[in-house]
XYZ file of C-alpha atoms in Angstrom:
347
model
C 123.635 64.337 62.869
C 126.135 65.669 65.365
C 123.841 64.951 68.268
C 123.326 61.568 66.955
C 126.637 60.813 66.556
C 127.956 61.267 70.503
C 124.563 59.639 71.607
C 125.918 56.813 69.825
C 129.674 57.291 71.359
C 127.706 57.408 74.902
C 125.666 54.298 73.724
C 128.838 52.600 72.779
C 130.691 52.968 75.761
C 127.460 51.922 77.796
C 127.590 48.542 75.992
C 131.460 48.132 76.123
C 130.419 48.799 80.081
C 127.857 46.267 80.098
C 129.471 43.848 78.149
C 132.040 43.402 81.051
C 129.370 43.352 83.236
C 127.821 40.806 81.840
C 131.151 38.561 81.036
C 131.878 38.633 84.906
C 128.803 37.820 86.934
C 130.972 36.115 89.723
C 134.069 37.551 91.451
C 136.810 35.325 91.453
C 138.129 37.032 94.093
C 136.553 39.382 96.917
C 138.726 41.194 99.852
C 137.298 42.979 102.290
C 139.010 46.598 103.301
C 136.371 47.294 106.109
C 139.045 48.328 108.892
C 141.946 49.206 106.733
C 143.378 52.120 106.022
C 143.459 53.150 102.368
C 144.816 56.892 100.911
C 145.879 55.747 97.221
C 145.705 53.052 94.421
C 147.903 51.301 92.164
C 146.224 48.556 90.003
C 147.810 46.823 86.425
C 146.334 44.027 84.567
C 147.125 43.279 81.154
C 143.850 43.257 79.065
C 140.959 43.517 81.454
C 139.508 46.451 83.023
C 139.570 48.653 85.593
C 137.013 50.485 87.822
C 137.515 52.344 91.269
C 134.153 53.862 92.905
C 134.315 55.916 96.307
C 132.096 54.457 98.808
C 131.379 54.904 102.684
C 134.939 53.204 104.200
C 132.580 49.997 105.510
C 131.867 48.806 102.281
C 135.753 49.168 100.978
C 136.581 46.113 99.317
C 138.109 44.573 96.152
C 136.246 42.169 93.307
C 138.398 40.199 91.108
C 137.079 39.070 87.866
C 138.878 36.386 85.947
C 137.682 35.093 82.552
C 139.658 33.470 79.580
C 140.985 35.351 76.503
C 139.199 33.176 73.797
C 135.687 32.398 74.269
C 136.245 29.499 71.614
C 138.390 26.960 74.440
C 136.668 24.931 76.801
C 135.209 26.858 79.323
C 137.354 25.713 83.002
C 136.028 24.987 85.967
C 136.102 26.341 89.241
C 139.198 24.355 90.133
C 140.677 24.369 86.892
C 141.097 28.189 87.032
C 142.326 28.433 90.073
C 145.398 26.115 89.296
C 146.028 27.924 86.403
C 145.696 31.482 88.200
C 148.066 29.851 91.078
C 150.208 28.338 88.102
C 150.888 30.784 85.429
C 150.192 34.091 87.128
C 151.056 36.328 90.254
C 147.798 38.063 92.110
C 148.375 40.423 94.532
C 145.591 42.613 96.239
C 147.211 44.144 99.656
C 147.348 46.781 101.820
C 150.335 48.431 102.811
C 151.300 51.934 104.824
C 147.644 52.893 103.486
C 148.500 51.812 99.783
C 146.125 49.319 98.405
C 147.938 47.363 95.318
C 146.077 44.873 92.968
C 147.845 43.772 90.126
C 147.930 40.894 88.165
C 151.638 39.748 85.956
C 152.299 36.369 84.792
C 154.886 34.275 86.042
C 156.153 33.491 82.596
C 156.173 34.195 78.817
C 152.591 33.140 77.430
C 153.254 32.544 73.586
C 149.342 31.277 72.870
C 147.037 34.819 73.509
C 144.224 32.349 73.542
C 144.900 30.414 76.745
C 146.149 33.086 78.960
C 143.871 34.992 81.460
C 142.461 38.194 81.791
C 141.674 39.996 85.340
C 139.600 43.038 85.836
C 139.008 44.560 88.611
C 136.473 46.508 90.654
C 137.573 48.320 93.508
C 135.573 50.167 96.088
C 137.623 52.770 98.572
C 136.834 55.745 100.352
C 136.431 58.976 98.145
C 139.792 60.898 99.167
C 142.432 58.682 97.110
C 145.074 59.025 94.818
C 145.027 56.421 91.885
C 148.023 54.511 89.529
C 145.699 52.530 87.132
C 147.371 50.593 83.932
C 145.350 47.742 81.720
C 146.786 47.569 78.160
C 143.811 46.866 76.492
C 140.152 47.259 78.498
C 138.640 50.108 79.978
C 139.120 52.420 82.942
C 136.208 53.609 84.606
C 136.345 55.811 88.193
C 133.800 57.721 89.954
C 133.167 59.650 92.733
C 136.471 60.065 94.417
C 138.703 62.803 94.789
C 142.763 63.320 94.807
C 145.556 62.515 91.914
C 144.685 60.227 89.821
C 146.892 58.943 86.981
C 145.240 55.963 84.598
C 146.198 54.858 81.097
C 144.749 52.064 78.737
C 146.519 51.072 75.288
C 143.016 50.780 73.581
C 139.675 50.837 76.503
C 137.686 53.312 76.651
C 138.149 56.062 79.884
C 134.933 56.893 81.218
C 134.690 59.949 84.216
C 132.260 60.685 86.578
C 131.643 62.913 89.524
C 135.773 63.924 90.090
C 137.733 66.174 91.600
C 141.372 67.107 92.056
C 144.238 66.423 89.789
C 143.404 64.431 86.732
C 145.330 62.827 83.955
C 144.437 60.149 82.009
C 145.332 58.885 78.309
C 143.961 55.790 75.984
C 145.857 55.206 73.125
C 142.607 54.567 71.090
C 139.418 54.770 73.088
C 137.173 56.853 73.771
C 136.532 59.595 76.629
C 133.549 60.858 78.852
C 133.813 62.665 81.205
C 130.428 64.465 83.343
C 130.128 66.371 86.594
C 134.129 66.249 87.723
C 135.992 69.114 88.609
C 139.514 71.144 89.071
C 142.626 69.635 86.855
C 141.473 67.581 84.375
C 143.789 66.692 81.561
C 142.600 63.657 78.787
C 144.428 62.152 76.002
C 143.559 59.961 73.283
C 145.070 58.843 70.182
C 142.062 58.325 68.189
C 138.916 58.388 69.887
C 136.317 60.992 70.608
C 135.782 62.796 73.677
C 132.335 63.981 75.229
C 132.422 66.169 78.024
C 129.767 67.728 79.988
C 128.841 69.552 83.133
C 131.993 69.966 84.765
C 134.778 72.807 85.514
C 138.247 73.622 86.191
C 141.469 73.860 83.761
C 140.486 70.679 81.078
C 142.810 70.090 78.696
C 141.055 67.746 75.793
C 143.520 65.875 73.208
C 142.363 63.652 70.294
C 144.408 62.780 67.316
C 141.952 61.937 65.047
C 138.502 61.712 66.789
C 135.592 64.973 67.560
C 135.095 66.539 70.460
C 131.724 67.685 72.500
C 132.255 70.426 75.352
C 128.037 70.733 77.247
C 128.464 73.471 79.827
C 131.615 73.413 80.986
C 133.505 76.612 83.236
C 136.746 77.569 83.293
C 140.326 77.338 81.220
C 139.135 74.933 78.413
C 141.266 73.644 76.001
C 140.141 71.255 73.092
C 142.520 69.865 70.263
C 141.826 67.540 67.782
C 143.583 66.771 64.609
C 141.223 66.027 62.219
C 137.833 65.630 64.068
C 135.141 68.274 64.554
C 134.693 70.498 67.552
C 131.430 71.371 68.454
C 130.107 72.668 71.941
C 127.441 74.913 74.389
C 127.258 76.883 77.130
C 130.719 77.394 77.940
C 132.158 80.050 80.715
C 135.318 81.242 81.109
C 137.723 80.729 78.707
C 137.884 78.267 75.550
C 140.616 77.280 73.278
C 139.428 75.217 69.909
C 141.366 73.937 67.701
C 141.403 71.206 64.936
C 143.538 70.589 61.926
C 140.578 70.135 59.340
C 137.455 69.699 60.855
C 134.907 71.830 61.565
C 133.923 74.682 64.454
C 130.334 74.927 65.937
C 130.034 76.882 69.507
C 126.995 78.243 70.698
C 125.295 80.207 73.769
C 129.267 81.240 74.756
C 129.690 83.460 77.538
C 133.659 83.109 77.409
C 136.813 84.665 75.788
C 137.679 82.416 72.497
C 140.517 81.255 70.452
C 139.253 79.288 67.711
C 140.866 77.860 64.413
C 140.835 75.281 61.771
C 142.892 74.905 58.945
C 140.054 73.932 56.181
C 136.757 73.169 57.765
C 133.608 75.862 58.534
C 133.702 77.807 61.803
C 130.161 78.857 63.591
C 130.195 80.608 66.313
C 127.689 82.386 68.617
C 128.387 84.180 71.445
C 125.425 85.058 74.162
C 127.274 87.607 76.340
C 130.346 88.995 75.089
C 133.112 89.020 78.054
C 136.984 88.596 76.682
C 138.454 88.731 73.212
C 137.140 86.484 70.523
C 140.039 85.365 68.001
C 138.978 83.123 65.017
C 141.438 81.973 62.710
C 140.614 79.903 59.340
C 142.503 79.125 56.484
C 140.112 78.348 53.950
C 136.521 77.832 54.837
C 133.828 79.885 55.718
C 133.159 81.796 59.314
C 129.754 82.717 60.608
C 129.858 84.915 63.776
C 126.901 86.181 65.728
C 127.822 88.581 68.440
C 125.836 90.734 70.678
C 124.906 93.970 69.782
C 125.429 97.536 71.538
C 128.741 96.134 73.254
C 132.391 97.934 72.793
C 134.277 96.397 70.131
C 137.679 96.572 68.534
C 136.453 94.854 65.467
C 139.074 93.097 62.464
C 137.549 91.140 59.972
C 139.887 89.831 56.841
C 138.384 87.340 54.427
C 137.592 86.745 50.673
C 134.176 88.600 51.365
C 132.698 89.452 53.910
C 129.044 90.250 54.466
C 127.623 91.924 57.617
C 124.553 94.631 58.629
C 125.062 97.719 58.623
C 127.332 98.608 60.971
C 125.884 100.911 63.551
C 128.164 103.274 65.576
C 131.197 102.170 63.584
C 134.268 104.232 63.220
C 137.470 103.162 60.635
C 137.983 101.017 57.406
C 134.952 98.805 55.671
C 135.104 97.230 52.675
C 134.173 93.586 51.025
C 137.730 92.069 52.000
C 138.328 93.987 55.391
C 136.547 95.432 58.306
C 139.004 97.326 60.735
C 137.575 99.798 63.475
C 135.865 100.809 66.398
C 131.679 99.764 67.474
C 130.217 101.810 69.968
C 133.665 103.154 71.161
C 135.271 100.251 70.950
C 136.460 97.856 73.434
C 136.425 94.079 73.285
C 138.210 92.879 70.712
C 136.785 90.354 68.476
C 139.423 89.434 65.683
C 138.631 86.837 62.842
C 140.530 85.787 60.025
C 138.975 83.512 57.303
C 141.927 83.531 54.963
C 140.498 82.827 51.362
C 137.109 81.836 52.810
C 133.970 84.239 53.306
C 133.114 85.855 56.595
C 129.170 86.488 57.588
C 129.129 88.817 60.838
C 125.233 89.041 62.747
C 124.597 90.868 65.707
C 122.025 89.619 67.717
């Protein structure tokens, strides 16, 4: 069910994608940037979207869409919108000491959400920029470039692809994916999930209420949710979990671990024990599988717990606590359960 689940966030976000594809087929507005000189971003429209894409420097340009908030009104013509761009709004897409702007602010107070205008945009620059990005309501979506980039969307969905550098991004509702980027990467949403895959660095994933997916990911990983369900494979380096009630499930881990949950399951399997392994829960159940023959400082507290036999084990054993020394002892591998059960495998 949970691989179901973020195939259907992915699907999601592809139609939200080609939904605004399909809503602008013609650019109200193209600029070339073939000559200029362009090192960072700043876009800001009020409810459409945003997407920058790193391309070879010849094909740098910028495509304006322009379409009207209700789909109920009389469609306008070709004319008719652009007296009512020039009339009620302020477009600007320029080029200054290397900073490309494009934003689009009306002129005046619009007190009917029906007839005013939204802009997206869809800008192509080289790959080494730094980004500003702000829509209040549609989506961000930016791949292939490299730099600082800063974005943030009251409710669209943040979708990342093929980054690097210094990353920070937050939607206030949407979702997040995020696939093959790299280096500082630190997302935020209020409420949405977050699905992220094949990429490396120091990520720092925040949901309030949504589940998370980490696919082979390398490095200092941090995932939070608040009430959601962390689940994730083939992870190096180091991982942080966390979740307020949700459950736990990590698998093929070649990492140190911090995991906890205050009232969902934790399942947890590590391939090739490296760093500590701390697992805290405060009521449900913990199953652990660990590799066997490996050096282990090993503290197990729980309601029951139910293991093999121990082999090479030195120090205290009994139903409610397991405190001692495998093979010497070594790594240590802590958990936790509170008043839930505890189920220890070697593998």
């Amino acid at each position: 069910m949970k691989k179901y689940f973020f195939l259907l966030l992915f699907a999601n976000i592809c139609l939200a994608v080609n939904a605004q594809t399909k809503s602008e087929k013609e650019p109200y507005l193209t600029k070339s940037l073939s000559g200029e000189s362009v090192n960072s971003v700043t876009a800001e429209t009020s409810g459409g979207n945003i997407s920058v894409s790193g391309v070879d420097p010849a094909n740098s340009r910028v495509e304006v869409f322009v379409s009207q908030n209700s789909n109920k009104l009389k469609s306008l013509s070709a004319d008719e919108l652009k007296a009512k761009v020039s009339e009620d709004y302020d477009l600007d897409v320029s080029v200054r000491d290397s900073k490309l702007t494009v934003t689009a602010k009306s002129k005046h107070r619009i007190n009917d959400w029906k007839k005013a205008l939204n802009f997206s945009f869809r800008i192509y620059v080289p790959k080494d920029v730094s980004t500003d990005l702000e829509t209040s309501g549609g989506n961000i979506e930016l791949t292939g470039i490299s730099g600082s980039q800063q974005f943030e969307t009251s409710g669209g969905n943040l979708v990342l692809k093929s980054l690097e550098g210094k990353i920070k991004g937050t939607t206030s509702g949407g979702n997040i994916y995020l696939k093959d980027s790299k280096d500082d990467l630190d997302l935020t949403t209020s409420g949405g999930n977050i699905d992220a895959e094949n990429s490396s660095g120091n990520i720092n994933l925040s949901t309030s209420g949504g589940s998370v997916r980490l696919n082979n990911l390398k490095g200092n990983i941090k995932a939070a949710t608040s009430g959601g369900n962390v689940q994730g494979a083939t992870i190096e380096g180091d991982l942080s979990a966390h979740t307020s009630g949700g459950n736990i499930s990590l698998h093929e881990l070649n990492c140190g671990l911090k995991a906890g949950t205050s009232g969902g399951n934790i399942d947890v399997s590590v391939k090739t024990l490296v760093k500590d392994i701390s697992i805290n829960n405060s009521a449900g159940n913990v199953n652990l599988e660990i590799p066997k023959n490996k050096g282990i400082d090993l503290k197990l507290y729980a309601s029951k717990i139910s293991t093999e036999t121990l082999e090479n084990f030195k120090g205290k054993n009994s139903k409610e606590e397991i405190d001692g020394t495998v093979s010497g002892g070594g790594i240590p591998v802590t958990v936790d359960a509170g008043g839930g059960k505890i189920n220890l495998v070697f593998n």
